[in-house]
Short mmCIF file of C-alpha atoms in Angstrom, two decimals:
data_model
loop_
_atom_site.label_atom_id
_atom_site.label_comp_id
_atom_site.label_asym_id
_atom_site.label_seq_id
_atom_site.Cartn_x
_atom_site.Cartn_y
_atom_site.Cartn_z
CA UNK A 1 -45.43 251.89 -80.66
CA UNK A 2 -42.78 252.62 -83.26
CA UNK A 3 -39.65 254.56 -82.40
CA UNK A 4 -37.73 256.64 -84.91
CA UNK A 5 -35.69 259.83 -85.14
CA UNK A 6 -37.62 263.04 -85.68
CA UNK A 7 -37.66 264.71 -89.08
CA UNK A 8 -38.99 268.07 -90.24
CA UNK A 9 -42.38 266.42 -90.71
CA UNK A 10 -42.62 265.82 -86.94
CA UNK A 11 -41.77 269.40 -85.93
CA UNK A 12 -45.31 270.78 -85.48
CA UNK A 13 -46.56 267.65 -83.70
CA UNK A 14 -43.61 267.73 -81.28
CA UNK A 15 -44.30 271.36 -80.42
CA UNK A 16 -47.96 270.54 -79.74
CA UNK A 17 -46.99 267.57 -77.55
CA UNK A 18 -44.57 269.69 -75.55
CA UNK A 19 -47.12 272.42 -74.85
CA UNK A 20 -49.77 269.85 -73.93
CA UNK A 21 -47.60 268.27 -71.23
CA UNK A 22 -47.01 270.85 -68.47
CA UNK A 23 -44.74 270.13 -65.53
CA UNK A 24 -46.69 269.23 -62.38
CA UNK A 25 -46.75 271.55 -59.38
CA UNK A 26 -48.72 274.33 -57.73
CA UNK A 27 -47.92 276.41 -60.80
CA UNK A 28 -48.16 274.30 -63.96
CA UNK A 29 -45.60 275.30 -66.55
CA UNK A 30 -45.30 274.13 -70.14
CA UNK A 31 -42.13 274.46 -72.14
CA UNK A 32 -42.51 275.61 -75.73
CA UNK A 33 -40.19 275.57 -78.73
CA UNK A 34 -41.66 278.14 -81.06
CA UNK A 35 -41.33 278.57 -83.96
CA UNK A 36 -39.11 275.49 -84.51
CA UNK A 37 -38.49 272.38 -82.41
CA UNK A 38 -35.26 271.67 -84.29
CA UNK A 39 -33.83 275.16 -83.82
CA UNK A 40 -34.77 275.26 -80.14
CA UNK A 41 -32.97 272.00 -79.40
CA UNK A 42 -29.87 272.76 -81.46
CA UNK A 43 -28.46 274.70 -78.47
CA UNK A 44 -28.21 271.46 -76.49
CA UNK A 45 -25.14 270.14 -78.26
CA UNK A 46 -23.20 269.23 -81.37
CA UNK A 47 -25.43 266.17 -81.44
CA UNK A 48 -29.14 266.72 -80.83
CA UNK A 49 -31.44 263.81 -81.65
CA UNK A 50 -35.14 263.70 -80.89
CA UNK A 51 -36.58 260.23 -80.41
CA UNK A 52 -40.19 260.04 -81.55
CA UNK A 53 -42.77 257.41 -80.59
CA UNK A 54 -45.67 257.09 -83.02
CA UNK A 55 -48.88 255.12 -82.57
CA UNK A 56 -50.62 252.81 -85.04
CA UNK A 57 -51.98 255.79 -86.98
CA UNK A 58 -48.55 257.41 -87.30
CA UNK A 59 -49.39 260.20 -84.85
CA UNK A 60 -46.67 261.43 -82.46
CA UNK A 61 -47.44 260.05 -79.00
CA UNK A 62 -44.16 260.55 -77.14
CA UNK A 63 -40.63 261.87 -77.43
CA UNK A 64 -37.26 262.28 -75.74
CA UNK A 65 -34.04 264.08 -76.60
CA UNK A 66 -30.48 262.77 -76.70
CA UNK A 67 -27.77 265.42 -77.00
CA UNK A 68 -23.98 265.47 -76.76
CA UNK A 69 -21.84 268.47 -75.85
CA UNK A 70 -18.21 269.04 -74.86
CA UNK A 71 -17.89 269.55 -71.10
CA UNK A 72 -15.02 269.46 -68.63
CA UNK A 73 -14.86 266.12 -66.82
CA UNK A 74 -12.20 265.78 -64.12
CA UNK A 75 -10.73 268.95 -65.64
CA UNK A 76 -10.41 267.65 -69.22
CA UNK A 77 -12.62 268.35 -72.27
CA UNK A 78 -14.92 265.35 -72.76
CA UNK A 79 -18.00 264.69 -74.85
CA UNK A 80 -20.89 264.22 -72.43
CA UNK A 81 -24.48 263.31 -73.16
CA UNK A 82 -27.70 264.77 -71.82
CA UNK A 83 -31.15 263.16 -71.78
CA UNK A 84 -34.13 265.50 -71.66
CA UNK A 85 -37.60 266.30 -72.95
CA UNK A 86 -39.29 263.03 -72.01
CA UNK A 87 -42.96 263.50 -72.92
CA UNK A 88 -45.89 261.20 -73.70
CA UNK A 89 -49.64 261.47 -74.15
CA UNK A 90 -51.65 260.09 -71.19
CA UNK A 91 -53.61 257.73 -73.43
CA UNK A 92 -50.47 255.83 -74.46
CA UNK A 93 -48.35 256.14 -71.31
CA UNK A 94 -48.86 252.54 -70.25
CA UNK A 95 -48.41 251.14 -73.73
CA UNK A 96 -45.40 253.30 -74.58
CA UNK A 97 -42.95 251.11 -72.69
CA UNK A 98 -39.80 252.64 -71.24
CA UNK A 99 -37.88 249.49 -72.06
CA UNK A 100 -38.70 249.79 -75.75
CA UNK A 101 -37.74 253.46 -75.81
CA UNK A 102 -34.45 252.82 -74.03
CA UNK A 103 -33.62 249.98 -76.41
CA UNK A 104 -33.87 252.47 -79.26
CA UNK A 105 -31.83 255.00 -77.28
CA UNK A 106 -29.16 252.37 -76.69
CA UNK A 107 -28.99 251.70 -80.42
CA UNK A 108 -28.29 255.40 -81.01
CA UNK A 109 -25.70 255.38 -78.23
CA UNK A 110 -23.89 252.37 -79.67
CA UNK A 111 -24.08 253.67 -83.24
CA UNK A 112 -21.76 256.62 -82.63
CA UNK A 113 -20.15 256.00 -79.19
CA UNK A 114 -19.86 259.77 -78.84
CA UNK A 115 -20.18 259.73 -75.06
CA UNK A 116 -19.63 257.28 -72.20
CA UNK A 117 -22.54 258.56 -70.10
CA UNK A 118 -25.41 261.03 -69.90
CA UNK A 119 -26.58 263.68 -67.47
CA UNK A 120 -30.26 264.02 -66.71
CA UNK A 121 -32.47 265.67 -64.11
CA UNK A 122 -35.75 264.70 -62.44
CA UNK A 123 -37.73 267.36 -60.60
CA UNK A 124 -38.05 266.53 -56.92
CA UNK A 125 -41.53 265.33 -56.10
CA UNK A 126 -42.02 263.59 -59.45
CA UNK A 127 -41.97 260.20 -57.79
CA UNK A 128 -43.57 258.43 -60.73
CA UNK A 129 -40.73 259.35 -63.05
CA UNK A 130 -38.09 258.77 -60.40
CA UNK A 131 -39.28 255.26 -59.58
CA UNK A 132 -39.75 254.29 -63.23
CA UNK A 133 -36.39 255.58 -64.44
CA UNK A 134 -34.14 254.59 -61.54
CA UNK A 135 -35.56 251.09 -60.99
CA UNK A 136 -32.89 249.37 -63.15
CA UNK A 137 -35.66 247.06 -64.35
CA UNK A 138 -36.20 245.85 -67.89
CA UNK A 139 -32.54 246.44 -68.77
CA UNK A 140 -32.79 250.19 -68.24
CA UNK A 141 -29.43 251.96 -67.86
CA UNK A 142 -28.03 252.66 -64.41
CA UNK A 143 -28.99 255.97 -62.80
CA UNK A 144 -26.38 257.24 -60.30
CA UNK A 145 -27.55 260.07 -58.05
CA UNK A 146 -25.30 263.16 -58.12
CA UNK A 147 -27.24 265.24 -55.60
CA UNK A 148 -29.65 268.15 -55.77
CA UNK A 149 -29.50 270.86 -58.40
CA UNK A 150 -31.28 274.00 -57.23
CA UNK A 151 -32.75 276.49 -59.67
CA UNK A 152 -33.49 279.93 -58.21
CA UNK A 153 -35.58 282.58 -59.93
CA UNK A 154 -34.24 285.94 -58.74
CA UNK A 155 -37.02 288.52 -58.91
CA UNK A 156 -36.20 291.87 -60.51
CA UNK A 157 -37.55 294.30 -57.93
CA UNK A 158 -37.08 298.07 -57.70
CA UNK A 159 -38.02 297.99 -54.02
CA UNK A 160 -34.98 295.93 -53.14
CA UNK A 161 -32.04 297.81 -51.65
CA UNK A 162 -28.76 296.75 -53.31
CA UNK A 163 -26.17 295.19 -51.04
CA UNK A 164 -22.86 296.94 -50.44
CA UNK A 165 -20.34 296.02 -53.17
CA UNK A 166 -17.37 293.78 -52.44
CA UNK A 167 -14.21 295.72 -51.76
CA UNK A 168 -12.04 296.48 -54.75
CA UNK A 169 -14.38 294.77 -57.26
CA UNK A 170 -15.28 296.53 -60.49
CA UNK A 171 -17.97 295.19 -62.84
CA UNK A 172 -17.76 295.79 -66.58
CA UNK A 173 -19.65 294.47 -69.58
CA UNK A 174 -18.15 291.84 -71.82
CA UNK A 175 -18.02 294.41 -74.62
CA UNK A 176 -15.50 296.38 -72.53
CA UNK A 177 -13.20 293.39 -72.03
CA UNK A 178 -10.95 291.82 -74.64
CA UNK A 179 -12.87 288.74 -75.78
CA UNK A 180 -9.80 286.44 -75.77
CA UNK A 181 -9.06 287.41 -72.14
CA UNK A 182 -12.61 286.54 -71.07
CA UNK A 183 -12.49 283.20 -72.89
CA UNK A 184 -9.13 282.42 -71.30
CA UNK A 185 -10.64 283.09 -67.87
CA UNK A 186 -13.57 280.76 -68.52
CA UNK A 187 -11.20 278.07 -69.80
CA UNK A 188 -8.91 278.37 -66.78
CA UNK A 189 -11.52 278.58 -64.02
CA UNK A 190 -14.44 276.64 -65.55
CA UNK A 191 -12.76 273.20 -65.40
CA UNK A 192 -12.79 273.34 -61.58
CA UNK A 193 -16.50 272.52 -61.86
CA UNK A 194 -17.54 269.09 -63.02
CA UNK A 195 -19.43 269.30 -66.35
CA UNK A 196 -18.71 273.01 -67.00
CA UNK A 197 -19.08 273.71 -70.76
CA UNK A 198 -16.00 273.89 -72.93
CA UNK A 199 -16.07 277.40 -74.38
CA UNK A 200 -14.46 278.21 -77.72
CA UNK A 201 -14.63 281.50 -79.61
CA UNK A 202 -15.98 279.87 -82.76
CA UNK A 203 -18.89 278.31 -80.85
CA UNK A 204 -20.56 281.71 -80.43
CA UNK A 205 -21.13 281.89 -84.15
CA UNK A 206 -23.08 278.62 -84.09
CA UNK A 207 -26.36 277.38 -82.66
CA UNK A 208 -24.62 276.22 -79.44
CA UNK A 209 -24.83 279.69 -77.89
CA UNK A 210 -27.54 281.14 -80.11
CA UNK A 211 -28.29 284.76 -79.25
CA UNK A 212 -25.56 285.06 -76.60
CA UNK A 213 -23.16 287.95 -77.27
CA UNK A 214 -20.02 289.25 -75.54
CA UNK A 215 -22.05 292.31 -74.46
CA UNK A 216 -24.35 290.00 -72.45
CA UNK A 217 -21.50 289.10 -70.10
CA UNK A 218 -20.81 290.91 -66.86
CA UNK A 219 -17.19 290.65 -65.80
CA UNK A 220 -15.74 291.24 -62.34
CA UNK A 221 -12.24 292.69 -62.05
CA UNK A 222 -10.01 293.18 -59.05
CA UNK A 223 -6.72 294.95 -59.50
CA UNK A 224 -7.31 294.97 -63.24
CA UNK A 225 -7.55 291.16 -63.45
CA UNK A 226 -10.67 289.12 -64.20
CA UNK A 227 -11.95 287.34 -61.08
CA UNK A 228 -15.49 286.46 -62.14
CA UNK A 229 -17.92 286.39 -65.04
CA UNK A 230 -21.49 285.45 -65.93
CA UNK A 231 -23.76 286.10 -68.90
CA UNK A 232 -27.45 286.96 -69.21
CA UNK A 233 -28.92 284.71 -71.92
CA UNK A 234 -32.37 285.45 -73.33
CA UNK A 235 -33.69 282.42 -75.23
CA UNK A 236 -37.26 283.62 -75.64
CA UNK A 237 -36.92 283.88 -79.44
CA UNK A 238 -36.81 280.08 -79.68
CA UNK A 239 -37.54 278.54 -76.24
CA UNK A 240 -40.41 279.69 -74.01
CA UNK A 241 -42.04 278.85 -70.67
CA UNK A 242 -45.83 279.26 -70.49
CA UNK A 243 -48.12 279.23 -67.45
CA UNK A 244 -50.89 276.73 -68.18
CA UNK A 245 -52.68 276.76 -64.82
CA UNK A 246 -52.59 276.56 -61.03
CA UNK A 247 -53.67 274.02 -58.46
CA UNK A 248 -57.25 274.65 -57.19
CA UNK A 249 -56.25 276.48 -54.01
CA UNK A 250 -53.72 278.77 -55.69
CA UNK A 251 -56.13 279.47 -58.55
CA UNK A 252 -58.68 280.64 -55.98
CA UNK A 253 -56.17 282.73 -54.02
CA UNK A 254 -54.29 284.21 -56.98
CA UNK A 255 -56.03 287.64 -56.92
CA UNK A 256 -55.28 288.00 -53.20
CA UNK A 257 -51.74 286.67 -53.63
CA UNK A 258 -51.10 289.22 -56.37
CA UNK A 259 -52.07 292.05 -54.02
CA UNK A 260 -49.50 290.81 -51.53
CA UNK A 261 -46.86 290.39 -54.22
CA UNK A 262 -47.48 293.92 -55.46
CA UNK A 263 -47.00 295.25 -51.92
CA UNK A 264 -43.64 293.45 -51.80
CA UNK A 265 -42.63 294.80 -55.18
CA UNK A 266 -42.66 291.36 -56.80
CA UNK A 267 -44.22 290.36 -60.11
CA UNK A 268 -47.78 289.08 -60.13
CA UNK A 269 -48.78 285.49 -60.79
CA UNK A 270 -49.74 285.68 -64.47
CA UNK A 271 -53.00 284.36 -65.91
CA UNK A 272 -52.94 280.97 -67.64
CA UNK A 273 -51.65 281.26 -71.17
CA UNK A 274 -49.10 283.97 -70.41
CA UNK A 275 -45.43 283.45 -71.16
CA UNK A 276 -42.91 283.94 -68.36
CA UNK A 277 -40.22 286.41 -69.43
CA UNK A 278 -36.87 285.68 -67.82
CA UNK A 279 -33.19 285.35 -68.61
CA UNK A 280 -30.74 282.60 -67.72
CA UNK A 281 -27.53 283.38 -65.88
CA UNK A 282 -25.12 281.42 -68.06
CA UNK A 283 -21.51 280.34 -67.47
CA UNK A 284 -21.20 281.63 -63.88
CA UNK A 285 -17.53 281.41 -63.01
CA UNK A 286 -15.71 282.94 -60.00
CA UNK A 287 -12.06 282.59 -59.07
CA UNK A 288 -11.63 280.97 -55.68
CA UNK A 289 -15.42 280.73 -55.22
CA UNK A 290 -15.41 284.25 -53.81
CA UNK A 291 -19.01 284.79 -52.70
CA UNK A 292 -18.54 288.57 -52.60
CA UNK A 293 -17.49 288.64 -56.25
CA UNK A 294 -20.46 286.53 -57.29
CA UNK A 295 -22.81 288.75 -55.28
CA UNK A 296 -21.41 291.80 -57.11
CA UNK A 297 -22.08 290.11 -60.46
CA UNK A 298 -25.64 289.30 -59.41
CA UNK A 299 -26.19 292.89 -58.29
CA UNK A 300 -25.02 294.21 -61.66
CA UNK A 301 -27.24 291.79 -63.60
CA UNK A 302 -30.17 292.80 -61.39
CA UNK A 303 -29.51 296.50 -62.03
CA UNK A 304 -28.88 296.21 -65.76
CA UNK A 305 -31.92 294.12 -66.63
CA UNK A 306 -34.52 295.58 -64.28
CA UNK A 307 -35.83 297.96 -66.95
CA UNK A 308 -36.38 295.22 -69.52
CA UNK A 309 -39.43 293.02 -70.12
CA UNK A 310 -38.24 290.38 -67.65
CA UNK A 311 -39.66 289.41 -64.28
CA UNK A 312 -36.57 287.55 -63.08
CA UNK A 313 -33.28 285.94 -63.96
CA UNK A 314 -32.63 282.27 -63.30
CA UNK A 315 -29.57 280.92 -61.48
CA UNK A 316 -28.85 277.20 -61.22
CA UNK A 317 -26.30 275.88 -58.71
CA UNK A 318 -25.62 272.49 -57.16
CA UNK A 319 -26.49 272.09 -53.49
CA UNK A 320 -22.75 271.86 -52.65
CA UNK A 321 -21.84 275.03 -54.51
CA UNK A 322 -20.58 277.70 -52.07
CA UNK A 323 -21.69 280.44 -54.48
CA UNK A 324 -25.30 279.78 -53.45
CA UNK A 325 -24.62 281.95 -50.38
CA UNK A 326 -24.61 285.02 -52.65
CA UNK A 327 -28.35 284.55 -53.29
CA UNK A 328 -29.25 285.16 -49.63
CA UNK A 329 -29.82 288.90 -50.11
CA UNK A 330 -32.12 288.50 -53.13
CA UNK A 331 -35.85 287.66 -53.24
CA UNK A 332 -35.98 284.25 -54.91
CA UNK A 333 -38.23 281.33 -55.70
CA UNK A 334 -36.32 278.05 -55.78
CA UNK A 335 -37.10 274.51 -56.87
CA UNK A 336 -34.89 271.45 -56.79
CA UNK A 337 -34.17 268.57 -59.13
CA UNK A 338 -32.11 265.43 -58.67
CA UNK A 339 -29.11 265.20 -60.95
CA UNK A 340 -28.25 261.74 -62.28
CA UNK A 341 -25.53 260.16 -64.38
CA UNK A 342 -26.99 257.58 -66.74
CA UNK A 343 -24.93 254.83 -68.33
CA UNK A 344 -24.96 251.34 -69.72
CA UNK A 345 -22.25 248.79 -69.00
CA UNK A 346 -19.72 250.51 -71.28
CA UNK A 347 -19.89 253.70 -69.19
CA UNK A 348 -19.72 252.17 -65.70
CA UNK A 349 -15.94 252.65 -65.34
CA UNK A 350 -16.23 256.27 -66.52
CA UNK A 351 -18.89 257.05 -63.90
CA UNK A 352 -16.89 255.30 -61.16
CA UNK A 353 -13.81 257.35 -62.08
CA UNK A 354 -15.38 260.78 -61.59
CA UNK A 355 -13.71 263.01 -59.00
CA UNK A 356 -16.24 263.20 -56.12
CA UNK A 357 -14.71 266.43 -54.82
CA UNK A 358 -15.55 268.48 -57.91
CA UNK A 359 -18.85 270.33 -57.62
CA UNK A 360 -21.25 269.52 -60.50
CA UNK A 361 -22.34 272.30 -62.81
CA UNK A 362 -25.35 272.52 -65.13
CA UNK A 363 -26.52 275.31 -67.41
CA UNK A 364 -30.21 276.04 -66.74
CA UNK A 365 -30.51 277.30 -70.32
CA UNK A 366 -29.52 273.85 -71.60
CA UNK A 367 -31.87 271.74 -69.48
#
């Protein structure tokens, strides 16, 4: 295998590889990056590098993505890395060699020294990947477990009765709020979470927040002051999720399951080949972790997007995040990943110095 950085010539092959490698589970999902791999991954950070493994014929056989983005670490803006998109064809999986791939990744890391460490996630139940990546064998970097990150798909259902609003809370759109005030709120409250994105006004005119507008925010006010905010981010123009199949039992029961889902007012399990239409809840931020305020924001997002083409909106919160309690009144489907910090020797002190009391944050739209 030969490892190199992706160029425009690899774009189509990378998109084919991505679609051909669905995530395992009862519902098999493939992530797509149409019409451009490069554009889809530009949202991941100021640095976005795709590592490509090619076989003896020059064909793309595997890939991975290294990205770097400014996040708050221990309350201060810091450049943090993220490792994602690890894919390989079954026929070369044994020959690909994690050690060889990580040697190339380390060369990229040492070439710019942009970040001391990297975040990454492994879906729970993917024991093969977990054992291979966290074994610390063959000079692989250290993987330090940071707990469970839980992604919840909140179904948009007209049959659901909205919960009573929190007292004294008013929800407005971001277009109705002075943009500098909203940014100031995110910059003052966001750093309480470990790895919350650094948000600057100029970033919204770049690929970092492609397609996200002030009007997509919902803002909670109490007594005329901002106490919470979150944005609905539709990435379907450049990043998609496609249903590729079901396990044998669910494939057999899908027609019956869809009857039951219809009776509950929930979306049907789509046929293989269909794209899931959903939005990400981005930059969730609530002063004092007020669950009632977050619930009011969720209610407004549910109401405002129920008439669109979407089946759900996706909320990602760490297992220790108290805001998860606001999801109790919504119909959801949740799955968990393990969050890890990855570093070589030069990042060990950085990882050891992280404040264990800060709750980790990840943006589902940037995974």
